Coordinates of C-alpha atoms and ligand atoms in Angstrom, one line a residue:
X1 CA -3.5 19.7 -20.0
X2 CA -2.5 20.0 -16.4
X3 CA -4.7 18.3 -13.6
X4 CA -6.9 20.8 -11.4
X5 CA -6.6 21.4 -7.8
X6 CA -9.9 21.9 -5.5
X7 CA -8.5 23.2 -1.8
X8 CA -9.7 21.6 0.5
X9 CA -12.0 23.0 3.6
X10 CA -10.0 24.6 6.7
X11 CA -8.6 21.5 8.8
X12 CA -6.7 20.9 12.0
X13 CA -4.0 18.0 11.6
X14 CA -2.7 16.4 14.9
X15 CA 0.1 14.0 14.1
X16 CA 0.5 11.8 17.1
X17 CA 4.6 10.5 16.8
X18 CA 5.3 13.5 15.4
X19 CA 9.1 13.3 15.9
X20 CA 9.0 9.8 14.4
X21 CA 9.8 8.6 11.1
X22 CA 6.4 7.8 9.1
X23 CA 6.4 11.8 9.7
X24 CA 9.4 12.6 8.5
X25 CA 9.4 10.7 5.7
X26 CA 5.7 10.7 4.6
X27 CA 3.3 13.0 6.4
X28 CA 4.9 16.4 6.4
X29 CA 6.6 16.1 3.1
X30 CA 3.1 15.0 1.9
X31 CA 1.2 18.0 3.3
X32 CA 3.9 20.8 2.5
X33 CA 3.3 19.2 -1.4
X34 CA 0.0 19.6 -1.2
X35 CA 0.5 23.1 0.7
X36 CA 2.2 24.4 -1.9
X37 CA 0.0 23.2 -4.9
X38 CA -2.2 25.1 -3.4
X39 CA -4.5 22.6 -1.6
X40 CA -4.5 23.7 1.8
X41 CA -6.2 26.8 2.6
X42 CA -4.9 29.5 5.3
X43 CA -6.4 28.5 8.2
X44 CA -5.4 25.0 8.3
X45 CA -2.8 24.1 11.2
X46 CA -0.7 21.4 11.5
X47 CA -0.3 20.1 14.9
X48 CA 2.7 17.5 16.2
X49 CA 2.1 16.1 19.7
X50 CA 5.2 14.0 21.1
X51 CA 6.4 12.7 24.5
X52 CA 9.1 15.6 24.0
X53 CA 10.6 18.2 21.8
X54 CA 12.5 16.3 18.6
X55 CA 16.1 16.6 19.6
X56 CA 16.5 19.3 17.1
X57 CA 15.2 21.5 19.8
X58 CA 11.5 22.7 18.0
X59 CA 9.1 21.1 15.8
X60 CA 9.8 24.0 13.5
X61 CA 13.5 22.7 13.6
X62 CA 12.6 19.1 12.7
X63 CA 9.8 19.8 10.3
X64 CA 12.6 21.5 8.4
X65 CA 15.2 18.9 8.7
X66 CA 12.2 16.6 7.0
X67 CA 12.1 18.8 4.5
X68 CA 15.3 19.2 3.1
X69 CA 16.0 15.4 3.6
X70 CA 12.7 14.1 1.8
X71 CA 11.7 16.9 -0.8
X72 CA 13.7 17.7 -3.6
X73 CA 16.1 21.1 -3.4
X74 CA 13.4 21.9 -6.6
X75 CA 10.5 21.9 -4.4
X76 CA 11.9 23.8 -1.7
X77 CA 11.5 27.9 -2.2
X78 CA 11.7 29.9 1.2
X79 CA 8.2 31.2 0.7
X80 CA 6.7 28.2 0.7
X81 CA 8.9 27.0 3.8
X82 CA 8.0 30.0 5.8
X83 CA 4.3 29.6 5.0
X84 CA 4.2 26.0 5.9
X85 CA 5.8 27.0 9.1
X86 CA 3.7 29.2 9.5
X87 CA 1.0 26.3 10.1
X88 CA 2.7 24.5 12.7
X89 CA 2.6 23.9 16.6
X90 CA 3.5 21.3 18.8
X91 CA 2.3 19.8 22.3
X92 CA 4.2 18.2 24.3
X93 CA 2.0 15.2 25.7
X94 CA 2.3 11.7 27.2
X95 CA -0.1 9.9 25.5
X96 CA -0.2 6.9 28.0
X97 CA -0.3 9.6 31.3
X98 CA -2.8 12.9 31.5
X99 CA 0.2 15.6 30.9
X100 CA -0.3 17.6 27.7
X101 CA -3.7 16.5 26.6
X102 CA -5.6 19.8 28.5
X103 CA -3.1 21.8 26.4
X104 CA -4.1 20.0 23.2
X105 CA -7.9 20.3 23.9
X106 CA -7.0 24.1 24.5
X107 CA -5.9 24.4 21.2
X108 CA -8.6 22.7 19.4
X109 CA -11.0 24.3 21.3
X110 CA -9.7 27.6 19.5
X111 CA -11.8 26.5 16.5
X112 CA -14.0 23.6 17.6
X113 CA -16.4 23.8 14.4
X114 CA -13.3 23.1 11.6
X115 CA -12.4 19.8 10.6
X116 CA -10.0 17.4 13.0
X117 CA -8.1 14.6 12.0
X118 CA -6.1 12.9 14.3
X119 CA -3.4 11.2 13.1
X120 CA -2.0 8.2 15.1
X121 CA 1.7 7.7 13.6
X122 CA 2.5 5.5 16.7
X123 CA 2.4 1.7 17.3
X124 CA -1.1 0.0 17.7
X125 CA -0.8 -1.1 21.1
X126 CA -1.1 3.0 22.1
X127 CA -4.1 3.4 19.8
X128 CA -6.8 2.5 22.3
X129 CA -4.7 4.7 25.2
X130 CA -5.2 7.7 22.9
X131 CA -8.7 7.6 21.8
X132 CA -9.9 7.1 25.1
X133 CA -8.0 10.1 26.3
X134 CA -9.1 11.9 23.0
X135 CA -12.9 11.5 24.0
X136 CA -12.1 11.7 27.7
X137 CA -11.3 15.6 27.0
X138 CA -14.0 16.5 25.3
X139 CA -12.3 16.1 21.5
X140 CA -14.4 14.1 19.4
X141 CA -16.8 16.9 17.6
X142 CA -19.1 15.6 14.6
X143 CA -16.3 16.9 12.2
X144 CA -13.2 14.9 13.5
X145 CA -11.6 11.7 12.1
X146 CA -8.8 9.3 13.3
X147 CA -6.3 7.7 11.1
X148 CA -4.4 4.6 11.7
X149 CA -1.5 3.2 10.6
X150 CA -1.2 -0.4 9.7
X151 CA -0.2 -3.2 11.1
X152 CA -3.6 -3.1 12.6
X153 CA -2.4 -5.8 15.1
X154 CA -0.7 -9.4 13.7
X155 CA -3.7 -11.3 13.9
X156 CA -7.0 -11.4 13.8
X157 CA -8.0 -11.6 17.6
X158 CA -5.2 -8.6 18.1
X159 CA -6.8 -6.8 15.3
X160 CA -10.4 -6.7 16.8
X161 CA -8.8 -5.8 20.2
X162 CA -7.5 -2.0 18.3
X163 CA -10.4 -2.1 16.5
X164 CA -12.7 -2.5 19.4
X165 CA -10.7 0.6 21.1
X166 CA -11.0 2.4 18.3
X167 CA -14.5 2.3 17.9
X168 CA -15.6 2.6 22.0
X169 CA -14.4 6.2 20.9
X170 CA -15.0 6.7 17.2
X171 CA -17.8 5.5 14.7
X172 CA -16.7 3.4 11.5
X173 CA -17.6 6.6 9.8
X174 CA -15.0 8.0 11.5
X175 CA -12.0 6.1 11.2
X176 CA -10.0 5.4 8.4
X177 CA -7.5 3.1 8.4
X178 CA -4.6 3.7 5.8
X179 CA -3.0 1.7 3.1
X180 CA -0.9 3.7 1.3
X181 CA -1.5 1.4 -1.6
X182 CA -4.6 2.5 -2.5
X183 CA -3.4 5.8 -2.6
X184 CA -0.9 5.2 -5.8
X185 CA -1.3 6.4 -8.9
X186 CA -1.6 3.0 -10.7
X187 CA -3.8 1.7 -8.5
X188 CA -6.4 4.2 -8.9
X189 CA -6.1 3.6 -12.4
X190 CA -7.1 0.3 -12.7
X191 CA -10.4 1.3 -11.4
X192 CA -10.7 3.6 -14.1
X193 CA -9.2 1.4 -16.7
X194 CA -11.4 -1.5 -15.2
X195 CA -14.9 0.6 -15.0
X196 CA -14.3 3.6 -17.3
X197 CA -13.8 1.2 -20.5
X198 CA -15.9 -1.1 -22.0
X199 CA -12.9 -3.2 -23.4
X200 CA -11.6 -5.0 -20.6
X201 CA -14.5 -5.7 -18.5
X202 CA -16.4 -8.4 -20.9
X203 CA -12.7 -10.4 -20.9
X204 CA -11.7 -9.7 -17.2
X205 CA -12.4 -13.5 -15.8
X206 CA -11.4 -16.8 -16.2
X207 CA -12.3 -17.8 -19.4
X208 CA -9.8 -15.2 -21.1
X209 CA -7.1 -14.5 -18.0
X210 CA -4.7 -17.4 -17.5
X211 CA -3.5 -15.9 -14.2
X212 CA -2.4 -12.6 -12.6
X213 CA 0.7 -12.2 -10.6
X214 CA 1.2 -9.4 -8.4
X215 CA 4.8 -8.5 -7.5
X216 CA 6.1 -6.2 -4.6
X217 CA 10.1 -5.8 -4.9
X218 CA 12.3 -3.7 -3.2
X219 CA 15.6 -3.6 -2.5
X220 CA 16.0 -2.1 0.9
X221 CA 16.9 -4.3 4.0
X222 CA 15.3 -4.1 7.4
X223 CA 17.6 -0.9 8.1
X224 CA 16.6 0.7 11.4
X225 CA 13.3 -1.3 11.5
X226 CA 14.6 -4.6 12.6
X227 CA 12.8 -4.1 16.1
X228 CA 9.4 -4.0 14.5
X229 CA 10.0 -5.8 11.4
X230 CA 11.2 -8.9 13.3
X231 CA 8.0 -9.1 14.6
X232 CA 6.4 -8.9 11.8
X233 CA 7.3 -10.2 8.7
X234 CA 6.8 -10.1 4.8
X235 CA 3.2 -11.6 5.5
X236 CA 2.2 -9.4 7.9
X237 CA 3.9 -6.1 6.6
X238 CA 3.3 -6.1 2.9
X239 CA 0.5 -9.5 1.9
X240 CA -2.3 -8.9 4.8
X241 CA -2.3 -5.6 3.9
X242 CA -0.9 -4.3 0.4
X243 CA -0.9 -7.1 -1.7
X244 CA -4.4 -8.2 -1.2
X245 CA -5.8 -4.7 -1.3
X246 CA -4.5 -5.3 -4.7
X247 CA -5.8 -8.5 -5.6
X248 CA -9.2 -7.1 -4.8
X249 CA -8.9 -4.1 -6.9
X250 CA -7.7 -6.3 -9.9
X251 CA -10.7 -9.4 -8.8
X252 CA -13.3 -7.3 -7.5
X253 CA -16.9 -6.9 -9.3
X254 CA -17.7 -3.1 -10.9
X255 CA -19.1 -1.4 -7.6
X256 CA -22.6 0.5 -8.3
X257 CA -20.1 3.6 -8.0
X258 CA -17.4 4.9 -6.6
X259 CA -19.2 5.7 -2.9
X260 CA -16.7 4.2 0.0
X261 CA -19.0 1.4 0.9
X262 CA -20.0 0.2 -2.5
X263 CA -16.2 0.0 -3.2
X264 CA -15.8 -1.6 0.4
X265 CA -18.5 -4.2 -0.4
X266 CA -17.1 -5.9 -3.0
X267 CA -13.4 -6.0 -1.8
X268 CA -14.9 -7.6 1.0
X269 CA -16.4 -10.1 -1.3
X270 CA -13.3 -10.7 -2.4
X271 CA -11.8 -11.5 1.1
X272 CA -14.1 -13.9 2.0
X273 CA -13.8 -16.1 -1.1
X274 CA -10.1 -16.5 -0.8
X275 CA -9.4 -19.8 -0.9
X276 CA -8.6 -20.9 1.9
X277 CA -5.1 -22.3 2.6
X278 CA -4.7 -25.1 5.1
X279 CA -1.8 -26.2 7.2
X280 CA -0.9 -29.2 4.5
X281 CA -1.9 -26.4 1.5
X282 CA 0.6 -24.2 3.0
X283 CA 3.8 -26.6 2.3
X284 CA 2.9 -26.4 -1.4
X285 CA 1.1 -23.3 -1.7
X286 CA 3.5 -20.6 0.3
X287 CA 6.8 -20.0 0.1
X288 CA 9.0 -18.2 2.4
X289 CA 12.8 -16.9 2.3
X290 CA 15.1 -14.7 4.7
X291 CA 18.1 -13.0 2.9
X292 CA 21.7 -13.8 3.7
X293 CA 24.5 -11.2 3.1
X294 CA 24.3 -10.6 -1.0
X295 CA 24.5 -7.3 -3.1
X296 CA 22.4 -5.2 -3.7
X297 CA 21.4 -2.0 -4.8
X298 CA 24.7 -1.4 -5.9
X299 CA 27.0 -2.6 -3.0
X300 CA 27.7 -5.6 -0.7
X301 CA 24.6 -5.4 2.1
X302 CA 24.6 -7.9 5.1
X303 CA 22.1 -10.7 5.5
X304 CA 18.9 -9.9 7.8
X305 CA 20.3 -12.0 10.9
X306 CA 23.4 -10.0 10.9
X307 CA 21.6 -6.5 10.4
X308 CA 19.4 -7.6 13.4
X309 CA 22.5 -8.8 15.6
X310 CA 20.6 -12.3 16.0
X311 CA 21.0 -16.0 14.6
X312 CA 17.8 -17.5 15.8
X313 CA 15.1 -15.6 14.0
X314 CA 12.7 -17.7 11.6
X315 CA 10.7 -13.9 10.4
X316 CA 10.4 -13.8 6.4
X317 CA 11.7 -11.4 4.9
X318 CA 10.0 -13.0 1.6
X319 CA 7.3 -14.7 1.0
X320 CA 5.7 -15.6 -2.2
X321 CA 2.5 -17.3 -2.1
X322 CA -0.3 -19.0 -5.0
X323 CA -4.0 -17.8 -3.7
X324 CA -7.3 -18.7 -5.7
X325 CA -10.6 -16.6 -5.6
X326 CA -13.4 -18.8 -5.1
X327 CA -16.1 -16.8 -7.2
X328 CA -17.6 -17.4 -10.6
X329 CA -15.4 -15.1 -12.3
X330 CA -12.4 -16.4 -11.5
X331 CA -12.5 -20.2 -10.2
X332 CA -9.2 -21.8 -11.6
X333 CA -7.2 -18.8 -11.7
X334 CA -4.3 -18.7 -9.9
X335 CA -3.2 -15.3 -8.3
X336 CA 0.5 -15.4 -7.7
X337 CA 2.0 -13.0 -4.9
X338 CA 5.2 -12.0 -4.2
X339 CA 7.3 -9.6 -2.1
X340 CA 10.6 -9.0 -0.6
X341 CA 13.0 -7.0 1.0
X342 CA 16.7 -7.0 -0.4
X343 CA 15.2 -8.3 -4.1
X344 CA 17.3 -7.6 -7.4
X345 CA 15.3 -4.7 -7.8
X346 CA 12.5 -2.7 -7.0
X347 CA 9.6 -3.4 -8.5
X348 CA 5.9 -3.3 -7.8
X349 CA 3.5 -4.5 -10.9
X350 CA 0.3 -6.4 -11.7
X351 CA 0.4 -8.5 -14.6
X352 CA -2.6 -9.5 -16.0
X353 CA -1.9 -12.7 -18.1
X354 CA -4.6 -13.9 -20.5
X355 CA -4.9 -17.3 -22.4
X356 CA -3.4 -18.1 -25.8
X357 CA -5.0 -17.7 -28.8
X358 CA -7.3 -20.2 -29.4
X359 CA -5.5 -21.3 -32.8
X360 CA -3.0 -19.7 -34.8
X361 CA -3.3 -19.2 -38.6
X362 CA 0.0 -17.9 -38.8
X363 CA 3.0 -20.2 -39.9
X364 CA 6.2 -20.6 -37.9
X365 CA 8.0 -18.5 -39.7
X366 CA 5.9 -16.0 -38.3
X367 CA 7.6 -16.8 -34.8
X368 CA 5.8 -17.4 -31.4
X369 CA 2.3 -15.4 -30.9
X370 CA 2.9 -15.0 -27.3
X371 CA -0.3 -14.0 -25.0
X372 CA -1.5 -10.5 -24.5
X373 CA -0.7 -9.1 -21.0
X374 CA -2.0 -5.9 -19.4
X375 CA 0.7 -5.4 -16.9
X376 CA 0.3 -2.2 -14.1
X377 CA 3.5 -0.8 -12.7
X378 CA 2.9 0.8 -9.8
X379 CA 6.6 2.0 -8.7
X380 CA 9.0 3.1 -10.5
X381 CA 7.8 5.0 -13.1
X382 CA 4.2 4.1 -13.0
X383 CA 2.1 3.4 -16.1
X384 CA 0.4 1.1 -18.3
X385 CA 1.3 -1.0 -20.8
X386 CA -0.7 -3.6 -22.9
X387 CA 1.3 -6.5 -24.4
X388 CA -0.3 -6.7 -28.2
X389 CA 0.9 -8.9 -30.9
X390 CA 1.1 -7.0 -34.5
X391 CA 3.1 -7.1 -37.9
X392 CA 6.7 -6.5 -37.8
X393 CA 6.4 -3.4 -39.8
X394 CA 7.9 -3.5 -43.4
X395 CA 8.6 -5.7 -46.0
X396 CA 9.8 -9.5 -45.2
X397 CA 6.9 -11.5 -45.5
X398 CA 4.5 -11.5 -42.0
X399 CA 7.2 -11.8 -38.7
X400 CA 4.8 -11.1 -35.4
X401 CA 6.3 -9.1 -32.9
X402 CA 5.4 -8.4 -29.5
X403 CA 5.1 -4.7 -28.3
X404 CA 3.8 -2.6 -25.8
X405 CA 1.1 -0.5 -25.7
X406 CA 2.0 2.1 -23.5
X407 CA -1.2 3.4 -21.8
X408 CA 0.6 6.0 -19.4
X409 CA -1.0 9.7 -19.5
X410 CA 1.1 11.1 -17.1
X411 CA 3.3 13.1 -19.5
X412 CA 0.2 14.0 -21.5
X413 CA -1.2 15.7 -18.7
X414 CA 2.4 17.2 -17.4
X415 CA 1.6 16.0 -14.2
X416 CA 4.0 13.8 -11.5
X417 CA 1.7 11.4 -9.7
X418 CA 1.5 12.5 -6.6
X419 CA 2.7 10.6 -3.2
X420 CA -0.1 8.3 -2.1
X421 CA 0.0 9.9 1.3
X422 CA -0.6 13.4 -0.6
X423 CA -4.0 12.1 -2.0
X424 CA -5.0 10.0 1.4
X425 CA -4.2 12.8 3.5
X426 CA -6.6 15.2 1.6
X427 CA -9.4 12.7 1.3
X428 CA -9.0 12.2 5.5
X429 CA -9.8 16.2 5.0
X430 CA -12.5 15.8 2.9
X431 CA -13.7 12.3 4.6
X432 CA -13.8 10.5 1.6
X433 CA -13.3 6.6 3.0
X434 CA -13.1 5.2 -0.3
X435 CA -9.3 4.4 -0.2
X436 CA -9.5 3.3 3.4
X437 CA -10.1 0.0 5.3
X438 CA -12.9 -0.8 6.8
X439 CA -12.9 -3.0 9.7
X440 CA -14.6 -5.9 8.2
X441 CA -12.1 -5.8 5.5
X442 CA -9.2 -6.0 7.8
X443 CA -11.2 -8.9 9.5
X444 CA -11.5 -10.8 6.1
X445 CA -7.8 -10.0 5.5
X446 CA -6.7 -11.6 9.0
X447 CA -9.2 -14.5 8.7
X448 CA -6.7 -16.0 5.6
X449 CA -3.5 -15.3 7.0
X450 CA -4.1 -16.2 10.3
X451 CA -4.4 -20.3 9.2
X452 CA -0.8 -19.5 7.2
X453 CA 0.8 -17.7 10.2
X454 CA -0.1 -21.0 11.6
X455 CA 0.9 -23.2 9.7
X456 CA 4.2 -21.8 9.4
X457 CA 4.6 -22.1 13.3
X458 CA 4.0 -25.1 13.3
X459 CA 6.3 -26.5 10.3
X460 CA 9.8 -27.6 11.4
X461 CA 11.0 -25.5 8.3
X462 CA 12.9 -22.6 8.4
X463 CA 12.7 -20.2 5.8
X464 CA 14.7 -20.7 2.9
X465 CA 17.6 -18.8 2.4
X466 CA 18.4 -16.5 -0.4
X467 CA 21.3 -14.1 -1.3
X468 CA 20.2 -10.3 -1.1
X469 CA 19.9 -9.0 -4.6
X470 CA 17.9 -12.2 -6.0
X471 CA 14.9 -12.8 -7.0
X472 CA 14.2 -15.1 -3.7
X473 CA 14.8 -18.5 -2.8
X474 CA 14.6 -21.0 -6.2
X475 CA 11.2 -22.4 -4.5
X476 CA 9.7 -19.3 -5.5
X477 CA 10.4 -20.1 -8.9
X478 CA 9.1 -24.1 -8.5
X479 CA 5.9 -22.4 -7.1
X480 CA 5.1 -20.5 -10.3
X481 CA 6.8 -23.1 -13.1
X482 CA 5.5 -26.3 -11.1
X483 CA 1.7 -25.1 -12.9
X484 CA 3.9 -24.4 -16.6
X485 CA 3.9 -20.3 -16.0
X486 CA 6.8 -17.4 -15.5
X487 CA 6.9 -15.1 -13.0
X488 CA 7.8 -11.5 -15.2
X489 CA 10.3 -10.3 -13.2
X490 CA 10.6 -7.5 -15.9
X491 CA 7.2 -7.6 -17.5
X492 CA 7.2 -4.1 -18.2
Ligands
BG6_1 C1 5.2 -0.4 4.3 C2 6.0 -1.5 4.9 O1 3.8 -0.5 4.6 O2 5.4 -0.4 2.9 C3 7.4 -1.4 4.6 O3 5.8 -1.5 6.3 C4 7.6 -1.3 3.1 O4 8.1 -2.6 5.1 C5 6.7 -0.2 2.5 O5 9.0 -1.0 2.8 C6 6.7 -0.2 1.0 O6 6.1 1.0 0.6 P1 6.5 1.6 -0.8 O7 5.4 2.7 -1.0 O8 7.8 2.1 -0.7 O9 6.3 0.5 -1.8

């Protein structure tokens, strides 16, 4: 079976921060990908817009550099170069000053009826500068979109300030506000293990789940992001955002279909019945670390005050955290998040963990009946697996063992998941919002982390220290095994 491939209508894609790294990294790897599967017709330009030329000397130049550092050699034929190239052009603009934008309107207006999505790769506080010199020239047509990046500001009162600048220019319809989360593979398949079966559904609450734990690993440092990261933080970065986009696909109740704001809806839901967590709650209920010099993958790394050349920052590079949803269907289950940088390994899962057997007929010979567990991997290798006890095959009397089902079609269908920013970018195209943000959501989002943000400022606790290449600090550990559960560091 292989998986079919719709292109998508003519577009024209201007990536604000063209020259910057989200770009090189993500965005034009992503859209040659799709480019060469086929996806993107013709017509469809891709347009960078910078204060200045990449110091490769041409777009062209560092579109290819991107290429051969983030694509595999595999994927890279000259054909397909040259007709990607072929797509490209670049303005030179200063997005806070008036040069350059009558050149980009020029270009647009070459084809003003064709889809626009303007892509704003740059740090929130120049969102509302370039939307209101987007309208100001005449560029918002009934076909054009904006995308954001997160962090849509680091609180909730900085939040509605983007958003409000966002939206003097564009409608809600209009916007759509990435998490690349939503766009992996696994993720999008829990909605359709969730609501395309009739198995889990009748047992997805808290009289058969004991407690989910969703894990975000990696092992990278803070690298060349310490500027930015510093101010922000493993809350900020990875649990306002990623981790409880997450939590609400996994808690969520079955949407009346798969329409952006019936999906939408009932994250929201979600949101607002987080517990939630006060400034005495947060001592017991949060935890949060900052890596000294360690190992990790594979060599000595330095801690994150040395890699930012400072001794007095208190940002978390790790934060772990138990959160409740206050609903019918789950009151008393616990939902334990955790993510760091410079972890043993890197790892992002959902494990669903449901209750024990009720009684076991089986004697101890037998050996433990363990719990079934429907853990999600979402990176590496994604895929499925549910945890089943069965018969040790053979002869021997009945021994229980254990074992996976693995519920991963990828080989099946000969297909490698695409990039999440693959499937995002072509659903900007086809302004499909379902797997982006909508403002109220974000709202939600900030109106529970705000009260930790502030209760962490004012503890007199710094975070705890843990070596790189760890699983965290030990309190991590007392979080989880203080309530008699693991965390499954390899659940998979
Ligand atoms: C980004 C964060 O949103 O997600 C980064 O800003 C983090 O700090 C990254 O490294 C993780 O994404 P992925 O897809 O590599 O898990």
């Amino acid at each position: 079976m292989s998986s079919r491939i719709i292109t998508v209508e003519p577009f024209d894609m201007v990536v604000f921060g063209a020259t910057g790294d989200l770009s090189a990294r993500k965005l034009i790897p992503a859209l040659y990908r799709r480019d060469v599967a086929g996806q993107i017709p013709a017509e469809a330009r891709i347009i960078g817009v910078s204060r200045r030329l990449p110091a490769e000397g041409s777009f062209e130049a560092s579109v290819r550099t991107s290429l051969a550092q983030h694509v595999p050699d595999e994927e890279l034929t000259d054909e397909h170069i040259a007709r990607f190239l072929a797509r490209l052009a670049f303005v030179t603009l200063d997005v806070t000053g008036e040069a350059g934008w009558g050149d980009l309107a020029a270009l647009l207006a070459q084809h003003p009826a064709r889809i626009r999505a303007f892509y704003l790769a740059v740090g929130p506080d120049l969102f509302g500068a370039i939307c209101e010199r987007i309208g100001r020239h005449g560029m918002v047509t009934p076909e054009t979109r904006v995308v954001v990046e997160k962090p849509v500001g680091k609180d909730g009162a900085s939040a509605r300030a983007v958003n409000d600048a966002v939206g003097r220019v564009f409608s809600e319809r209009q916007i759509f506000r990435i998490d690349h989360y939503l766009g992996k593979e696994t993720v999008q398949n829990l909605m359709a293990l969730r609501f395309a079966n009739a198995l889990f559904e009748p047992v997805w609450n808290a009289a058969h789940i004991d407690h989910v734990q969703i894990t975000v690993a990696e092992t990278l440092g803070v690298q060349g992001r310490a500027g930015y990261y510093d101010t922000s933080g493993a809350l900020r970065d990875m649990v306002q955002n990623h981790m409880l986009q997450l939590l609400c696909l996994v808690a969520m109740e079955p949407p009346t279909s798969l329409d952006a704001d019936a999906v939408r809806d009932e994250k929201l839901k979600v949101l607002k019945s987080l517990k939630p967590i006060s400034i005495a709650g947060a001592d017991h209920l949060t935890v949060r670390g900052q890596y000294r010099a360690g190992a990790s993958a594979g060599g000595a790394v330095r801690g994150y005050l040395e890699e930012l050349e400072r001794d007095d920052s208190t940002t978390e590079t790790f934060v772990a955290i138990k959160a409740e949803v206050e609903n019918w269907r789950w009151a008393g289950v616990p939902f334990y998040l955790r993510t760091g940088k410079r972890l043993a390994t890197r790892l992002s899962e959902i494990v669903v963990s449901f209750r024990p057997i009720p009684h076991s007929i089986f004697p101890g010979s037998a050996g433990a009946v363990h719990s079934n567990r429907l853990v999600m991997r979402l990176q590496p290798d994604e895929g499925v697996r549910l945890w089943l006890m069965i018969k040790d095959p053979g002869p021997g009397g009945m021994r229980l063992q254990h074992v996976p089902l693995d519920m991963t079609f990828a080989d099946a269908f000969g297909v490698k998941a695409p990039d999440a920013y693959e499937r995002l970018l072509m659903d900007v195209v086809r302004g499909t919002q379902t797997l982006f943000m909508r403002r109220d959501e974000v709202d939600a989002a900030w109106a529970w982390v705000d009260p930790i943000l502030e209760a962490w400022k004012a503890s007199s606790q710094a975070p705890k220290p843990y070596t790189a290449g760890t699983w965290g600090p030990s309190a991590a550990v007392g979080l989880i095994e203080r309530d008699g559960r693991t965390w499954q560091d390899d659940g998979y």
